[in-house]
Amino acid sequence: MRLSDWPLPYVRLSCEFCEREGKLATEKLIGWFGPDADMFTVREELAKPRCKKTNPKDICKSKLTDALLVDAILEPDIAKVLKKDLLPEAREWRKKLGIKIDEFDGSKGSEE
Ligand SMILES: [Zn+2]
C-alpha cells in the first residue's frame, strides 16, 4: 500500500521493543516521503533509527497499529476483512472520510 492510499489522517506505529508509540499526521509523512512511498518503507524508516531493541541482532518489531483497521475500511468484501470486530469502527471512518464502499459478503455467494 502506498502512503497516498492510507485512508486515515494519521499513521500510528508501535513496536515490541520501542517504549513509545508514535503517531504522525499522514499529510506530514507524504511531505517527507512522497505520496508513492510504500507503507512498509515508511514504517521501516520511521521505526528503525529510534528502535530500542537491546540486541542488535533482533529485528525491529514495529508495526502499523491501524493496519487491520485500514484493511477493514478499504475491503468491500466482508468475508475478506481480517478482523471483523473492526467493521463498526471502519464504517464510522468511511463516513467521516467520505469513502463510498459498497459492502458485500463474499462468503454468502449471492448468485444461485
Ligand atoms: Zn522497534
PDB file of N, CA and C and ligand atoms in Angstrom:
ATOM      1  N   MET A   1       0.836  -1.201   0.000  1.00  0.00           N
ATOM      2  CA  MET A   1       0.000   0.000   0.000  1.00  0.00           C
ATOM      3  C   MET A   1       0.876   1.258   0.000  1.00  0.00           C
ATOM      4  N   ARG A   2       0.449   2.231  -0.790  1.00  0.00           N
ATOM      5  CA  ARG A   2       1.203   3.476  -0.837  1.00  0.00           C
ATOM      6  C   ARG A   2       0.692   4.436   0.232  1.00  0.00           C
ATOM      7  N   LEU A   3       1.542   5.351   0.594  1.00  0.00           N
ATOM      8  CA  LEU A   3       1.186   6.342   1.611  1.00  0.00           C
ATOM      9  C   LEU A   3      -0.082   7.108   1.217  1.00  0.00           C
ATOM     10  N   SER A   4      -0.212   7.411  -0.059  1.00  0.00           N
ATOM     11  CA  SER A   4      -1.383   8.175  -0.504  1.00  0.00           C
ATOM     12  C   SER A   4      -2.663   7.331  -0.470  1.00  0.00           C
ATOM     13  N   ASP A   5      -2.524   6.010  -0.355  1.00  0.00           N
ATOM     14  CA  ASP A   5      -3.705   5.145  -0.258  1.00  0.00           C
ATOM     15  C   ASP A   5      -4.144   4.947   1.193  1.00  0.00           C
ATOM     16  N   TRP A   6      -3.319   5.394   2.111  1.00  0.00           N
ATOM     17  CA  TRP A   6      -3.634   5.246   3.533  1.00  0.00           C
ATOM     18  C   TRP A   6      -4.801   6.170   3.870  1.00  0.00           C
ATOM     19  N   PRO A   7      -5.935   5.636   4.282  1.00  0.00           N
ATOM     20  CA  PRO A   7      -7.125   6.494   4.403  1.00  0.00           C
ATOM     21  C   PRO A   7      -7.185   7.342   5.673  1.00  0.00           C
ATOM     22  N   LEU A   8      -6.469   6.932   6.720  1.00  0.00           N
ATOM     23  CA  LEU A   8      -6.579   7.649   7.989  1.00  0.00           C
ATOM     24  C   LEU A   8      -5.734   8.922   7.985  1.00  0.00           C
ATOM     25  N   PRO A   9      -6.149   9.935   8.752  1.00  0.00           N
ATOM     26  CA  PRO A   9      -5.394  11.195   8.788  1.00  0.00           C
ATOM     27  C   PRO A   9      -4.081  11.081   9.555  1.00  0.00           C
ATOM     28  N   TYR A  10      -3.866   9.952  10.192  1.00  0.00           N
ATOM     29  CA  TYR A  10      -2.619   9.764  10.925  1.00  0.00           C
ATOM     30  C   TYR A  10      -2.135   8.327  10.739  1.00  0.00           C
ATOM     31  N   VAL A  11      -0.863   8.124  11.005  1.00  0.00           N
ATOM     32  CA  VAL A  11      -0.271   6.790  10.965  1.00  0.00           C
ATOM     33  C   VAL A  11       0.304   6.509  12.349  1.00  0.00           C
ATOM     34  N   ARG A  12      -0.123   5.419  12.967  1.00  0.00           N
ATOM     35  CA  ARG A  12       0.419   5.061  14.272  1.00  0.00           C
ATOM     36  C   ARG A  12       1.363   3.878  14.131  1.00  0.00           C
ATOM     37  N   LEU A  13       2.448   3.959  14.863  1.00  0.00           N
ATOM     38  CA  LEU A  13       3.444   2.900  14.856  1.00  0.00           C
ATOM     39  C   LEU A  13       3.656   2.396  16.264  1.00  0.00           C
ATOM     40  N   SER A  14       3.802   1.120  16.414  1.00  0.00           N
ATOM     41  CA  SER A  14       4.194   0.612  17.714  1.00  0.00           C
ATOM     42  C   SER A  14       5.189  -0.519  17.503  1.00  0.00           C
ATOM     43  N   CYS A  15       5.961  -0.787  18.543  1.00  0.00           N
ATOM     44  CA  CYS A  15       6.995  -1.805  18.433  1.00  0.00           C
ATOM     45  C   CYS A  15       7.122  -2.506  19.771  1.00  0.00           C
ATOM     46  N   GLU A  16       7.359  -3.779  19.718  1.00  0.00           N
ATOM     47  CA  GLU A  16       7.505  -4.571  20.927  1.00  0.00           C
ATOM     48  C   GLU A  16       8.704  -4.096  21.757  1.00  0.00           C
ATOM     49  N   PHE A  17       9.708  -3.585  21.105  1.00  0.00           N
ATOM     50  CA  PHE A  17      10.926  -3.155  21.792  1.00  0.00           C
ATOM     51  C   PHE A  17      10.923  -1.669  22.128  1.00  0.00           C
ATOM     52  N   CYS A  18      10.358  -0.893  21.256  1.00  0.00           N
ATOM     53  CA  CYS A  18      10.372   0.556  21.464  1.00  0.00           C
ATOM     54  C   CYS A  18       9.346   0.888  22.539  1.00  0.00           C
ATOM     55  N   GLU A  19       9.719   1.793  23.408  1.00  0.00           N
ATOM     56  CA  GLU A  19       8.829   2.079  24.528  1.00  0.00           C
ATOM     57  C   GLU A  19       7.579   2.834  24.112  1.00  0.00           C
ATOM     58  N   ARG A  20       7.756   3.809  23.257  1.00  0.00           N
ATOM     59  CA  ARG A  20       6.592   4.636  22.978  1.00  0.00           C
ATOM     60  C   ARG A  20       5.975   4.319  21.622  1.00  0.00           C
ATOM     61  N   GLU A  21       4.744   4.720  21.558  1.00  0.00           N
ATOM     62  CA  GLU A  21       4.028   4.559  20.313  1.00  0.00           C
ATOM     63  C   GLU A  21       4.079   5.880  19.577  1.00  0.00           C
ATOM     64  N   GLY A  22       4.320   5.833  18.307  1.00  0.00           N
ATOM     65  CA  GLY A  22       4.403   7.056  17.524  1.00  0.00           C
ATOM     66  C   GLY A  22       3.133   7.286  16.734  1.00  0.00           C
ATOM     67  N   LYS A  23       2.768   8.539  16.611  1.00  0.00           N
ATOM     68  CA  LYS A  23       1.600   8.905  15.819  1.00  0.00           C
ATOM     69  C   LYS A  23       1.960  10.136  15.001  1.00  0.00           C
ATOM     70  N   LEU A  24       1.864  10.003  13.716  1.00  0.00           N
ATOM     71  CA  LEU A  24       2.246  11.106  12.841  1.00  0.00           C
ATOM     72  C   LEU A  24       1.153  11.392  11.819  1.00  0.00           C
ATOM     73  N   ALA A  25       1.020  12.661  11.488  1.00  0.00           N
ATOM     74  CA  ALA A  25      -0.001  13.050  10.508  1.00  0.00           C
ATOM     75  C   ALA A  25       0.374  12.495   9.138  1.00  0.00           C
ATOM     76  N   THR A  26      -0.602  11.885   8.477  1.00  0.00           N
ATOM     77  CA  THR A  26      -0.360  11.298   7.154  1.00  0.00           C
ATOM     78  C   THR A  26       0.146  12.365   6.172  1.00  0.00           C
ATOM     79  N   GLU A  27      -0.433  13.554   6.284  1.00  0.00           N
ATOM     80  CA  GLU A  27      -0.050  14.646   5.389  1.00  0.00           C
ATOM     81  C   GLU A  27       1.442  14.998   5.526  1.00  0.00           C
ATOM     82  N   LYS A  28       1.873  15.011   6.763  1.00  0.00           N
ATOM     83  CA  LYS A  28       3.276  15.305   7.058  1.00  0.00           C
ATOM     84  C   LYS A  28       4.181  14.226   6.449  1.00  0.00           C
ATOM     85  N   LEU A  29       3.748  12.985   6.601  1.00  0.00           N
ATOM     86  CA  LEU A  29       4.535  11.866   6.071  1.00  0.00           C
ATOM     87  C   LEU A  29       4.623  11.919   4.552  1.00  0.00           C
ATOM     88  N   ILE A  30       3.519  12.326   3.922  1.00  0.00           N
ATOM     89  CA  ILE A  30       3.524  12.463   2.463  1.00  0.00           C
ATOM     90  C   ILE A  30       4.530  13.548   2.069  1.00  0.00           C
ATOM     91  N   GLY A  31       4.592  14.603   2.893  1.00  0.00           N
ATOM     92  CA  GLY A  31       5.576  15.652   2.662  1.00  0.00           C
ATOM     93  C   GLY A  31       7.015  15.136   2.756  1.00  0.00           C
ATOM     94  N   TRP A  32       7.233  14.237   3.669  1.00  0.00           N
ATOM     95  CA  TRP A  32       8.589  13.693   3.864  1.00  0.00           C
ATOM     96  C   TRP A  32       8.951  12.638   2.827  1.00  0.00           C
ATOM     97  N   PHE A  33       8.030  11.710   2.601  1.00  0.00           N
ATOM     98  CA  PHE A  33       8.373  10.524   1.808  1.00  0.00           C
ATOM     99  C   PHE A  33       7.812  10.550   0.397  1.00  0.00           C
ATOM    100  N   GLY A  34       6.844  11.423   0.153  1.00  0.00           N
ATOM    101  CA  GLY A  34       6.179  11.450  -1.145  1.00  0.00           C
ATOM    102  C   GLY A  34       4.983  10.513  -1.127  1.00  0.00           C
ATOM    103  N   PRO A  35       3.965  10.816  -1.947  1.00  0.00           N
ATOM    104  CA  PRO A  35       2.715  10.044  -1.910  1.00  0.00           C
ATOM    105  C   PRO A  35       2.879   8.597  -2.361  1.00  0.00           C
ATOM    106  N   ASP A  36       3.921   8.310  -3.147  1.00  0.00           N
ATOM    107  CA  ASP A  36       4.075   6.957  -3.681  1.00  0.00           C
ATOM    108  C   ASP A  36       4.887   6.034  -2.779  1.00  0.00           C
ATOM    109  N   ALA A  37       5.363   6.581  -1.656  1.00  0.00           N
ATOM    110  CA  ALA A  37       6.166   5.754  -0.764  1.00  0.00           C
ATOM    111  C   ALA A  37       5.341   4.585  -0.242  1.00  0.00           C
ATOM    112  N   ASP A  38       5.974   3.445  -0.198  1.00  0.00           N
ATOM    113  CA  ASP A  38       5.299   2.246   0.293  1.00  0.00           C
ATOM    114  C   ASP A  38       5.176   2.302   1.815  1.00  0.00           C
ATOM    115  N   MET A  39       4.037   1.876   2.335  1.00  0.00           N
ATOM    116  CA  MET A  39       3.828   1.896   3.791  1.00  0.00           C
ATOM    117  C   MET A  39       4.893   1.091   4.527  1.00  0.00           C
ATOM    118  N   PHE A  40       5.319   0.029   3.923  1.00  0.00           N
ATOM    119  CA  PHE A  40       6.347  -0.832   4.525  1.00  0.00           C
ATOM    120  C   PHE A  40       7.651  -0.038   4.714  1.00  0.00           C
ATOM    121  N   THR A  41       8.023   0.683   3.684  1.00  0.00           N
ATOM    122  CA  THR A  41       9.233   1.507   3.732  1.00  0.00           C
ATOM    123  C   THR A  41       9.082   2.613   4.764  1.00  0.00           C
ATOM    124  N   VAL A  42       7.937   3.255   4.755  1.00  0.00           N
ATOM    125  CA  VAL A  42       7.681   4.346   5.697  1.00  0.00           C
ATOM    126  C   VAL A  42       7.830   3.843   7.131  1.00  0.00           C
ATOM    127  N   ARG A  43       7.228   2.697   7.388  1.00  0.00           N
ATOM    128  CA  ARG A  43       7.299   2.118   8.729  1.00  0.00           C
ATOM    129  C   ARG A  43       8.751   1.859   9.127  1.00  0.00           C
ATOM    130  N   GLU A  44       9.498   1.269   8.210  1.00  0.00           N
ATOM    131  CA  GLU A  44      10.897   0.960   8.484  1.00  0.00           C
ATOM    132  C   GLU A  44      11.715   2.218   8.768  1.00  0.00           C
ATOM    133  N   GLU A  45      11.522   3.198   7.916  1.00  0.00           N
ATOM    134  CA  GLU A  45      12.284   4.435   8.027  1.00  0.00           C
ATOM    135  C   GLU A  45      11.993   5.148   9.343  1.00  0.00           C
ATOM    136  N   LEU A  46      10.743   5.079   9.761  1.00  0.00           N
ATOM    137  CA  LEU A  46      10.357   5.785  10.984  1.00  0.00           C
ATOM    138  C   LEU A  46      10.804   5.041  12.230  1.00  0.00           C
ATOM    139  N   ALA A  47      10.695   3.742  12.192  1.00  0.00           N
ATOM    140  CA  ALA A  47      10.914   2.966  13.411  1.00  0.00           C
ATOM    141  C   ALA A  47      12.383   2.648  13.652  1.00  0.00           C
ATOM    142  N   LYS A  48      13.091   2.316  12.627  1.00  0.00           N
ATOM    143  CA  LYS A  48      14.461   1.818  12.780  1.00  0.00           C
ATOM    144  C   LYS A  48      15.377   2.703  13.606  1.00  0.00           C
ATOM    145  N   PRO A  49      15.508   3.974  13.242  1.00  0.00           N
ATOM    146  CA  PRO A  49      16.506   4.787  13.958  1.00  0.00           C
ATOM    147  C   PRO A  49      16.200   4.930  15.433  1.00  0.00           C
ATOM    148  N   ARG A  50      14.950   4.783  15.813  1.00  0.00           N
ATOM    149  CA  ARG A  50      14.584   5.023  17.199  1.00  0.00           C
ATOM    150  C   ARG A  50      14.305   3.731  17.955  1.00  0.00           C
ATOM    151  N   CYS A  51      14.459   2.614  17.285  1.00  0.00           N
ATOM    152  CA  CYS A  51      14.102   1.354  17.922  1.00  0.00           C
ATOM    153  C   CYS A  51      15.005   1.093  19.121  1.00  0.00           C
ATOM    154  N   LYS A  52      14.360   0.677  20.215  1.00  0.00           N
ATOM    155  CA  LYS A  52      15.117   0.479  21.447  1.00  0.00           C
ATOM    156  C   LYS A  52      15.428  -0.992  21.700  1.00  0.00           C
ATOM    157  N   LYS A  53      15.384  -1.790  20.674  1.00  0.00           N
ATOM    158  CA  LYS A  53      15.724  -3.201  20.877  1.00  0.00           C
ATOM    159  C   LYS A  53      17.118  -3.308  21.472  1.00  0.00           C
ATOM    160  N   THR A  54      17.287  -4.228  22.405  1.00  0.00           N
ATOM    161  CA  THR A  54      18.554  -4.294  23.136  1.00  0.00           C
ATOM    162  C   THR A  54      19.597  -5.116  22.395  1.00  0.00           C
ATOM    163  N   ASN A  55      19.165  -6.175  21.755  1.00  0.00           N
ATOM    164  CA  ASN A  55      20.094  -6.983  20.979  1.00  0.00           C
ATOM    165  C   ASN A  55      20.097  -6.491  19.536  1.00  0.00           C
ATOM    166  N   PRO A  56      21.273  -6.062  19.061  1.00  0.00           N
ATOM    167  CA  PRO A  56      21.309  -5.519  17.691  1.00  0.00           C
ATOM    168  C   PRO A  56      20.873  -6.538  16.633  1.00  0.00           C
ATOM    169  N   LYS A  57      20.920  -7.806  16.996  1.00  0.00           N
ATOM    170  CA  LYS A  57      20.529  -8.827  16.020  1.00  0.00           C
ATOM    171  C   LYS A  57      19.010  -8.967  15.907  1.00  0.00           C
ATOM    172  N   ASP A  58      18.312  -8.455  16.909  1.00  0.00           N
ATOM    173  CA  ASP A  58      16.863  -8.522  16.841  1.00  0.00           C
ATOM    174  C   ASP A  58      16.359  -7.652  15.696  1.00  0.00           C
ATOM    175  N   ILE A  59      15.239  -8.063  15.187  1.00  0.00           N
ATOM    176  CA  ILE A  59      14.620  -7.259  14.139  1.00  0.00           C
ATOM    177  C   ILE A  59      13.631  -6.327  14.824  1.00  0.00           C
ATOM    178  N   CYS A  60      13.612  -5.088  14.393  1.00  0.00           N
ATOM    179  CA  CYS A  60      12.639  -4.151  14.954  1.00  0.00           C
ATOM    180  C   CYS A  60      11.240  -4.697  14.689  1.00  0.00           C
ATOM    181  N   LYS A  61      10.478  -4.814  15.758  1.00  0.00           N
ATOM    182  CA  LYS A  61       9.146  -5.392  15.578  1.00  0.00           C
ATOM    183  C   LYS A  61       8.087  -4.308  15.431  1.00  0.00           C
ATOM    184  N   SER A  62       8.446  -3.274  14.755  1.00  0.00           N
ATOM    185  CA  SER A  62       7.492  -2.188  14.580  1.00  0.00           C
ATOM    186  C   SER A  62       6.348  -2.656  13.694  1.00  0.00           C
ATOM    187  N   LYS A  63       5.202  -2.125  14.001  1.00  0.00           N
ATOM    188  CA  LYS A  63       4.059  -2.428  13.134  1.00  0.00           C
ATOM    189  C   LYS A  63       3.156  -1.218  13.037  1.00  0.00           C
ATOM    190  N   LEU A  64       2.358  -1.242  12.001  1.00  0.00           N
ATOM    191  CA  LEU A  64       1.386  -0.176  11.820  1.00  0.00           C
ATOM    192  C   LEU A  64       0.176  -0.546  12.670  1.00  0.00           C
ATOM    193  N   THR A  65      -0.030   0.217  13.720  1.00  0.00           N
ATOM    194  CA  THR A  65      -1.079  -0.105  14.687  1.00  0.00           C
ATOM    195  C   THR A  65      -2.450  -0.261  14.021  1.00  0.00           C
ATOM    196  N   ASP A  66      -2.704   0.550  13.020  1.00  0.00           N
ATOM    197  CA  ASP A  66      -4.039   0.565  12.423  1.00  0.00           C
ATOM    198  C   ASP A  66      -4.135  -0.216  11.116  1.00  0.00           C
ATOM    199  N   ALA A  67      -3.154  -1.070  10.859  1.00  0.00           N
ATOM    200  CA  ALA A  67      -3.159  -1.799   9.582  1.00  0.00           C
ATOM    201  C   ALA A  67      -4.453  -2.598   9.389  1.00  0.00           C
ATOM    202  N   LEU A  68      -4.919  -3.236  10.456  1.00  0.00           N
ATOM    203  CA  LEU A  68      -6.127  -4.054  10.324  1.00  0.00           C
ATOM    204  C   LEU A  68      -7.383  -3.202  10.189  1.00  0.00           C
ATOM    205  N   LEU A  69      -7.367  -2.042  10.829  1.00  0.00           N
ATOM    206  CA  LEU A  69      -8.488  -1.119  10.686  1.00  0.00           C
ATOM    207  C   LEU A  69      -8.555  -0.613   9.245  1.00  0.00           C
ATOM    208  N   VAL A  70      -7.392  -0.272   8.706  1.00  0.00           N
ATOM    209  CA  VAL A  70      -7.344   0.202   7.316  1.00  0.00           C
ATOM    210  C   VAL A  70      -7.813  -0.895   6.367  1.00  0.00           C
ATOM    211  N   ASP A  71      -7.424  -2.122   6.648  1.00  0.00           N
ATOM    212  CA  ASP A  71      -7.903  -3.253   5.853  1.00  0.00           C
ATOM    213  C   ASP A  71      -9.428  -3.293   5.866  1.00  0.00           C
ATOM    214  N   ALA A  72      -9.996  -3.120   7.069  1.00  0.00           N
ATOM    215  CA  ALA A  72     -11.458  -3.176   7.205  1.00  0.00           C
ATOM    216  C   ALA A  72     -12.130  -2.003   6.504  1.00  0.00           C
ATOM    217  N   ILE A  73     -11.466  -0.841   6.499  1.00  0.00           N
ATOM    218  CA  ILE A  73     -12.044   0.338   5.841  1.00  0.00           C
ATOM    219  C   ILE A  73     -12.093   0.137   4.332  1.00  0.00           C
ATOM    220  N   LEU A  74     -11.034  -0.432   3.773  1.00  0.00           N
ATOM    221  CA  LEU A  74     -10.898  -0.462   2.319  1.00  0.00           C
ATOM    222  C   LEU A  74     -11.392  -1.749   1.658  1.00  0.00           C
ATOM    223  N   GLU A  75     -11.673  -2.773   2.443  1.00  0.00           N
ATOM    224  CA  GLU A  75     -12.082  -4.054   1.862  1.00  0.00           C
ATOM    225  C   GLU A  75     -13.611  -4.129   1.755  1.00  0.00           C
ATOM    226  N   PRO A  76     -14.140  -4.123   0.542  1.00  0.00           N
ATOM    227  CA  PRO A  76     -15.593  -4.163   0.407  1.00  0.00           C
ATOM    228  C   PRO A  76     -16.190  -5.536   0.745  1.00  0.00           C
ATOM    229  N   ASP A  77     -15.404  -6.578   0.561  1.00  0.00           N
ATOM    230  CA  ASP A  77     -15.915  -7.928   0.813  1.00  0.00           C
ATOM    231  C   ASP A  77     -15.752  -8.275   2.290  1.00  0.00           C
ATOM    232  N   ILE A  78     -16.869  -8.286   3.010  1.00  0.00           N
ATOM    233  CA  ILE A  78     -16.837  -8.552   4.451  1.00  0.00           C
ATOM    234  C   ILE A  78     -16.137  -9.876   4.751  1.00  0.00           C
ATOM    235  N   ALA A  79     -16.318 -10.847   3.868  1.00  0.00           N
ATOM    236  CA  ALA A  79     -15.713 -12.158   4.080  1.00  0.00           C
ATOM    237  C   ALA A  79     -14.187 -12.083   4.109  1.00  0.00           C
ATOM    238  N   LYS A  80     -13.637 -11.055   3.467  1.00  0.00           N
ATOM    239  CA  LYS A  80     -12.177 -10.946   3.381  1.00  0.00           C
ATOM    240  C   LYS A  80     -11.572 -10.043   4.445  1.00  0.00           C
ATOM    241  N   VAL A  81     -12.416  -9.356   5.201  1.00  0.00           N
ATOM    242  CA  VAL A  81     -11.908  -8.476   6.249  1.00  0.00           C
ATOM    243  C   VAL A  81     -11.225  -9.326   7.318  1.00  0.00           C
ATOM    244  N   LEU A  82      -9.996  -8.984   7.636  1.00  0.00           N
ATOM    245  CA  LEU A  82      -9.199  -9.833   8.518  1.00  0.00           C
ATOM    246  C   LEU A  82      -9.716  -9.812   9.952  1.00  0.00           C
ATOM    247  N   LYS A  83     -10.144  -8.619  10.407  1.00  0.00           N
ATOM    248  CA  LYS A  83     -10.621  -8.544  11.783  1.00  0.00           C
ATOM    249  C   LYS A  83     -12.011  -7.911  11.768  1.00  0.00           C
ATOM    250  N   LYS A  84     -13.010  -8.766  11.807  1.00  0.00           N
ATOM    251  CA  LYS A  84     -14.384  -8.303  11.610  1.00  0.00           C
ATOM    252  C   LYS A  84     -14.889  -7.423  12.762  1.00  0.00           C
ATOM    253  N   ASP A  85     -14.271  -7.549  13.946  1.00  0.00           N
ATOM    254  CA  ASP A  85     -14.634  -6.676  15.076  1.00  0.00           C
ATOM    255  C   ASP A  85     -14.455  -5.204  14.716  1.00  0.00           C
ATOM    256  N   LEU A  86     -13.576  -4.955  13.757  1.00  0.00           N
ATOM    257  CA  LEU A  86     -13.248  -3.565  13.441  1.00  0.00           C
ATOM    258  C   LEU A  86     -14.226  -2.939  12.447  1.00  0.00           C
ATOM    259  N   LEU A  87     -15.164  -3.729  11.959  1.00  0.00           N
ATOM    260  CA  LEU A  87     -16.083  -3.202  10.944  1.00  0.00           C
ATOM    261  C   LEU A  87     -16.894  -1.984  11.399  1.00  0.00           C
ATOM    262  N   PRO A  88     -17.449  -1.992  12.630  1.00  0.00           N
ATOM    263  CA  PRO A  88     -18.211  -0.802  13.047  1.00  0.00           C
ATOM    264  C   PRO A  88     -17.342   0.461  13.037  1.00  0.00           C
ATOM    265  N   GLU A  89     -16.116   0.332  13.531  1.00  0.00           N
ATOM    266  CA  GLU A  89     -15.197   1.471  13.526  1.00  0.00           C
ATOM    267  C   GLU A  89     -14.841   1.858  12.085  1.00  0.00           C
ATOM    268  N   ALA A  90     -14.639   0.850  11.264  1.00  0.00           N
ATOM    269  CA  ALA A  90     -14.298   1.103   9.861  1.00  0.00           C
ATOM    270  C   ALA A  90     -15.410   1.868   9.161  1.00  0.00           C
ATOM    271  N   ARG A  91     -16.654   1.488   9.468  1.00  0.00           N
ATOM    272  CA  ARG A  91     -17.789   2.184   8.841  1.00  0.00           C
ATOM    273  C   ARG A  91     -17.857   3.637   9.287  1.00  0.00           C
ATOM    274  N   GLU A  92     -17.578   3.864  10.583  1.00  0.00           N
ATOM    275  CA  GLU A  92     -17.550   5.242  11.100  1.00  0.00           C
ATOM    276  C   GLU A  92     -16.519   6.065  10.340  1.00  0.00           C
ATOM    277  N   TRP A  93     -15.340   5.477  10.132  1.00  0.00           N
ATOM    278  CA  TRP A  93     -14.273   6.181   9.423  1.00  0.00           C
ATOM    279  C   TRP A  93     -14.662   6.484   7.981  1.00  0.00           C
ATOM    280  N   ARG A  94     -15.304   5.507   7.341  1.00  0.00           N
ATOM    281  CA  ARG A  94     -15.733   5.733   5.955  1.00  0.00           C
ATOM    282  C   ARG A  94     -16.649   6.942   5.878  1.00  0.00           C
ATOM    283  N   LYS A  95     -17.573   7.015   6.869  1.00  0.00           N
ATOM    284  CA  LYS A  95     -18.498   8.138   6.914  1.00  0.00           C
ATOM    285  C   LYS A  95     -17.732   9.444   7.068  1.00  0.00           C
ATOM    286  N   LYS A  96     -16.823   9.450   8.041  1.00  0.00           N
ATOM    287  CA  LYS A  96     -16.042  10.632   8.361  1.00  0.00           C
ATOM    288  C   LYS A  96     -15.187  11.073   7.178  1.00  0.00           C
ATOM    289  N   LEU A  97     -14.636  10.095   6.461  1.00  0.00           N
ATOM    290  CA  LEU A  97     -13.691  10.400   5.392  1.00  0.00           C
ATOM    291  C   LEU A  97     -14.372  10.527   4.033  1.00  0.00           C
ATOM    292  N   GLY A  98     -15.666  10.239   4.001  1.00  0.00           N
ATOM    293  CA  GLY A  98     -16.387  10.319   2.734  1.00  0.00           C
ATOM    294  C   GLY A  98     -15.978   9.245   1.744  1.00  0.00           C
ATOM    295  N   ILE A  99     -15.607   8.068   2.260  1.00  0.00           N
ATOM    296  CA  ILE A  99     -15.241   6.955   1.379  1.00  0.00           C
ATOM    297  C   ILE A  99     -16.494   6.132   1.111  1.00  0.00           C
ATOM    298  N   LYS A 100     -16.820   6.001  -0.179  1.00  0.00           N
ATOM    299  CA  LYS A 100     -18.011   5.228  -0.521  1.00  0.00           C
ATOM    300  C   LYS A 100     -17.600   3.819  -0.944  1.00  0.00           C
ATOM    301  N   ILE A 101     -17.968   2.856  -0.116  1.00  0.00           N
ATOM    302  CA  ILE A 101     -17.673   1.468  -0.454  1.00  0.00           C
ATOM    303  C   ILE A 101     -18.954   0.655  -0.265  1.00  0.00           C
ATOM    304  N   ASP A 102     -19.318  -0.063  -1.293  1.00  0.00           N
ATOM    305  CA  ASP A 102     -20.490  -0.926  -1.175  1.00  0.00           C
ATOM    306  C   ASP A 102     -20.046  -2.285  -0.648  1.00  0.00           C
ATOM    307  N   GLU A 103     -20.405  -2.516   0.597  1.00  0.00           N
ATOM    308  CA  GLU A 103     -20.018  -3.781   1.215  1.00  0.00           C
ATOM    309  C   GLU A 103     -20.827  -4.938   0.637  1.00  0.00           C
ATOM    310  N   PHE A 104     -20.193  -6.075   0.572  1.00  0.00           N
ATOM    311  CA  PHE A 104     -20.920  -7.304   0.261  1.00  0.00           C
ATOM    312  C   PHE A 104     -20.250  -8.428   1.022  1.00  0.00           C
ATOM    313  N   ASP A 105     -20.939  -9.531   1.140  1.00  0.00           N
ATOM    314  CA  ASP A 105     -20.371 -10.649   1.865  1.00  0.00           C
ATOM    315  C   ASP A 105     -20.075 -11.785   0.887  1.00  0.00           C
ATOM    316  N   GLY A 106     -18.808 -11.881   0.510  1.00  0.00           N
ATOM    317  CA  GLY A 106     -18.383 -12.858  -0.491  1.00  0.00           C
ATOM    318  C   GLY A 106     -18.564 -14.307  -0.058  1.00  0.00           C
ATOM    319  N   SER A 107     -18.692 -14.523   1.246  1.00  0.00           N
ATOM    320  CA  SER A 107     -18.813 -15.903   1.726  1.00  0.00           C
ATOM    321  C   SER A 107     -20.215 -16.454   1.494  1.00  0.00           C
ATOM    322  N   LYS A 108     -21.144 -15.554   1.209  1.00  0.00           N
ATOM    323  CA  LYS A 108     -22.530 -15.996   1.074  1.00  0.00           C
ATOM    324  C   LYS A 108     -22.897 -16.444  -0.339  1.00  0.00           C
ATOM    325  N   GLY A 109     -22.095 -16.031  -1.307  1.00  0.00           N
ATOM    326  CA  GLY A 109     -22.331 -16.446  -2.690  1.00  0.00           C
ATOM    327  C   GLY A 109     -23.739 -16.138  -3.159  1.00  0.00           C
ATOM    328  N   SER A 110     -23.959 -14.883  -3.559  1.00  0.00           N
ATOM    329  CA  SER A 110     -25.311 -14.409  -3.838  1.00  0.00           C
ATOM    330  C   SER A 110     -25.888 -14.974  -5.140  1.00  0.00           C
ATOM    331  N   GLU A 111     -25.021 -15.467  -6.023  1.00  0.00           N
ATOM    332  CA  GLU A 111     -25.522 -15.927  -7.317  1.00  0.00           C
ATOM    333  C   GLU A 111     -25.903 -17.407  -7.281  1.00  0.00           C
ATOM    334  N   GLU A 112     -27.183 -17.636  -7.277  1.00  0.00           N
ATOM    335  CA  GLU A 112     -27.637 -19.024  -7.339  1.00  0.00           C
ATOM    336  C   GLU A 112     -28.973 -19.137  -8.030  1.00  0.00           C
TER     337      GLU A 112
HETATM  338 ZN    ZN B   1      11.419  -1.147  17.283  1.00  0.00          ZN
END
